[in-house]
Amino acid sequence: MKLEGKVALITGAGRGGRGIGRSVAMALAQEGAEIVITDYIPENAEAVAMEVQASGRRALAVQGNVAVWEDVEKIFSKATETFGAVDILVNNAGITKDNLILRMSEEDWDAVVDINLKGTFLCTKAAAKIFLKRKSGKIVNVASVMGIVGNAGQANYSASKGGIIALTKTTAKELGSRGITVNAVAPGFIQTVMTDQLSDDLREQMKKQVPLARLGTPEDVARVVLFLCTSDSDYVTGQVISIDGGLFM
């Protein structure tokens, strides 16, 4: 129980089934953490919170838009009111609105950058206020390999994830002297609800690009996030760990 007595707040964790946020929530709960689940859709947050509670840990579901500062303040306020503090932040909330640059609308660009990048910034800012007073804390940002190498048809998504990587390194430098670590994970092809919608042929083509010859699972990502949330990673900060089966080694 490496996280016994710790409180972890995970954004965008309401997607059930094979969502990364949900898997991270369950992995941290299994190590003893109390969990705060945020999602834009309250029913989704409640469903994952109930799963956490069924595993024997306390959980709180909070609805909110991470791209709106007032919502972020509400989320952290409810978390501290319920559990007394927040020790871990996992910035997982993210969306996609794919299209080629010439066809991408300004609205789709703004929506993805607002949720993915601005949301990470706002939640990091809120958590930092708490962590600085305690002189400890763990922040893990969910980026993507597409933020490292780019991807045709995902200019907004790749830019937002690349921005998260730069934000991770900058925040790590700003907060490190206070005992706060900030790291990022960069998943590759992961089996989620979104990949389930792809054709079998396309999924096979994706697998052929991966040296480990399989798509990753949300649990593959969750295990690395868990490491970055425990004391095992106390001397690791400002790092980006690719979880991609060797796809972009």
PDB file of N, CA, C and O in Angstrom, residues 14 21 23 43 48 56 62-63 90 112-113 147 153 155 175 180 191 194 205 207 211:
ATOM      1  N   GLY A  14     -13.672   9.822 -15.977  1.00  0.00           N
ATOM      2  CA  GLY A  14     -15.010   9.252 -15.933  1.00  0.00           C
ATOM      3  C   GLY A  14     -15.313   8.242 -17.014  1.00  0.00           C
ATOM      4  O   GLY A  14     -16.333   7.577 -16.959  1.00  0.00           O
ATOM      5  N   GLY A  21      -7.942   7.046 -17.713  1.00  0.00           N
ATOM      6  CA  GLY A  21      -8.210   7.676 -16.422  1.00  0.00           C
ATOM      7  C   GLY A  21      -8.813   6.727 -15.410  1.00  0.00           C
ATOM      8  O   GLY A  21      -8.417   6.712 -14.239  1.00  0.00           O
ATOM      9  N   SER A  23      -8.480   3.456 -15.385  1.00  0.00           N
ATOM     10  CA  SER A  23      -7.457   2.482 -15.003  1.00  0.00           C
ATOM     11  C   SER A  23      -6.462   3.084 -14.011  1.00  0.00           C
ATOM     12  O   SER A  23      -6.011   2.408 -13.080  1.00  0.00           O
ATOM     13  N   GLU A  43     -22.427  11.730 -14.574  1.00  0.00           N
ATOM     14  CA  GLU A  43     -22.750  10.309 -14.443  1.00  0.00           C
ATOM     15  C   GLU A  43     -21.510   9.436 -14.664  1.00  0.00           C
ATOM     16  O   GLU A  43     -21.345   8.397 -14.021  1.00  0.00           O
ATOM     17  N   VAL A  48     -17.270   5.685 -12.065  1.00  0.00           N
ATOM     18  CA  VAL A  48     -15.916   5.271 -11.707  1.00  0.00           C
ATOM     19  C   VAL A  48     -15.698   5.410 -10.196  1.00  0.00           C
ATOM     20  O   VAL A  48     -15.049   4.568  -9.570  1.00  0.00           O
ATOM     21  N   GLY A  56     -12.936  -0.735  -1.905  1.00  0.00           N
ATOM     22  CA  GLY A  56     -12.610  -0.521  -0.498  1.00  0.00           C
ATOM     23  C   GLY A  56     -11.985   0.817  -0.172  1.00  0.00           C
ATOM     24  O   GLY A  56     -11.608   1.065   0.979  1.00  0.00           O
ATOM     25  N   VAL A  62     -16.599  14.658  -8.960  1.00  0.00           N
ATOM     26  CA  VAL A  62     -16.871  16.084  -9.110  1.00  0.00           C
ATOM     27  C   VAL A  62     -16.997  16.411 -10.589  1.00  0.00           C
ATOM     28  O   VAL A  62     -16.101  16.099 -11.380  1.00  0.00           O
ATOM     29  N   GLN A  63     -18.110  17.046 -10.957  1.00  0.00           N
ATOM     30  CA  GLN A  63     -18.296  17.472 -12.341  1.00  0.00           C
ATOM     31  C   GLN A  63     -17.618  18.810 -12.557  1.00  0.00           C
ATOM     32  O   GLN A  63     -17.620  19.682 -11.675  1.00  0.00           O
ATOM     33  N   VAL A  90      -3.188  13.905 -11.361  1.00  0.00           N
ATOM     34  CA  VAL A  90      -2.962  13.276 -12.657  1.00  0.00           C
ATOM     35  C   VAL A  90      -3.806  14.027 -13.681  1.00  0.00           C
ATOM     36  O   VAL A  90      -5.041  13.937 -13.668  1.00  0.00           O
ATOM     37  N   VAL A 112      -9.736  21.585 -28.520  1.00  0.00           N
ATOM     38  CA  VAL A 112      -8.726  20.597 -28.129  1.00  0.00           C
ATOM     39  C   VAL A 112      -7.615  21.241 -27.302  1.00  0.00           C
ATOM     40  O   VAL A 112      -7.210  20.701 -26.263  1.00  0.00           O
ATOM     41  N   VAL A 113      -7.128  22.386 -27.721  1.00  0.00           N
ATOM     42  CA  VAL A 113      -6.059  23.057 -26.974  1.00  0.00           C
ATOM     43  C   VAL A 113      -6.563  23.513 -25.611  1.00  0.00           C
ATOM     44  O   VAL A 113      -5.833  23.432 -24.611  1.00  0.00           O
ATOM     45  N   GLY A 147       2.707  14.081 -29.431  1.00  0.00           N
ATOM     46  CA  GLY A 147       3.264  15.360 -29.021  1.00  0.00           C
ATOM     47  C   GLY A 147       4.769  15.416 -29.201  1.00  0.00           C
ATOM     48  O   GLY A 147       5.372  16.480 -29.082  1.00  0.00           O
ATOM     49  N   GLY A 153      -3.238  15.011 -39.589  1.00  0.00           N
ATOM     50  CA  GLY A 153      -4.646  15.014 -39.217  1.00  0.00           C
ATOM     51  C   GLY A 153      -4.892  15.326 -37.750  1.00  0.00           C
ATOM     52  O   GLY A 153      -6.040  15.365 -37.315  1.00  0.00           O
ATOM     53  N   ALA A 155      -3.171  18.085 -35.923  1.00  0.00           N
ATOM     54  CA  ALA A 155      -2.375  19.271 -35.596  1.00  0.00           C
ATOM     55  C   ALA A 155      -2.743  19.827 -34.231  1.00  0.00           C
ATOM     56  O   ALA A 155      -1.864  20.177 -33.425  1.00  0.00           O
ATOM     57  N   LEU A 175       8.989  24.051  -9.536  1.00  0.00           N
ATOM     58  CA  LEU A 175       8.491  23.493  -8.266  1.00  0.00           C
ATOM     59  C   LEU A 175       9.451  22.515  -7.597  1.00  0.00           C
ATOM     60  O   LEU A 175       9.224  22.114  -6.451  1.00  0.00           O
ATOM     61  N   ILE A 180       8.414  18.965  -5.004  1.00  0.00           N
ATOM     62  CA  ILE A 180       7.302  18.574  -5.875  1.00  0.00           C
ATOM     63  C   ILE A 180       7.865  18.024  -7.183  1.00  0.00           C
ATOM     64  O   ILE A 180       8.683  18.682  -7.833  1.00  0.00           O
ATOM     65  N   GLN A 191      -5.329   0.539 -26.482  1.00  0.00           N
ATOM     66  CA  GLN A 191      -6.688   0.021 -26.687  1.00  0.00           C
ATOM     67  C   GLN A 191      -7.656   0.771 -25.787  1.00  0.00           C
ATOM     68  O   GLN A 191      -7.651   0.604 -24.567  1.00  0.00           O
ATOM     69  N   MET A 194     -11.947   4.599 -28.174  1.00  0.00           N
ATOM     70  CA  MET A 194     -11.714   5.204 -29.490  1.00  0.00           C
ATOM     71  C   MET A 194     -11.125   4.208 -30.480  1.00  0.00           C
ATOM     72  O   MET A 194     -11.537   4.139 -31.636  1.00  0.00           O
ATOM     73  N   GLN A 205      -2.781  -3.015 -38.864  1.00  0.00           N
ATOM     74  CA  GLN A 205      -1.720  -2.164 -39.397  1.00  0.00           C
ATOM     75  C   GLN A 205      -0.989  -1.431 -38.267  1.00  0.00           C
ATOM     76  O   GLN A 205       0.234  -1.277 -38.312  1.00  0.00           O
ATOM     77  N   LYS A 207      -0.656  -2.489 -35.164  1.00  0.00           N
ATOM     78  CA  LYS A 207       0.150  -3.473 -34.439  1.00  0.00           C
ATOM     79  C   LYS A 207       1.471  -3.743 -35.145  1.00  0.00           C
ATOM     80  O   LYS A 207       2.513  -3.927 -34.505  1.00  0.00           O
ATOM     81  N   PRO A 211       7.105  -2.649 -32.254  1.00  0.00           N
ATOM     82  CA  PRO A 211       8.045  -3.750 -32.050  1.00  0.00           C
ATOM     83  C   PRO A 211       7.530  -4.847 -31.115  1.00  0.00           C
ATOM     84  O   PRO A 211       7.850  -6.018 -31.317  1.00  0.00           O
TER      85      PRO A 211
END
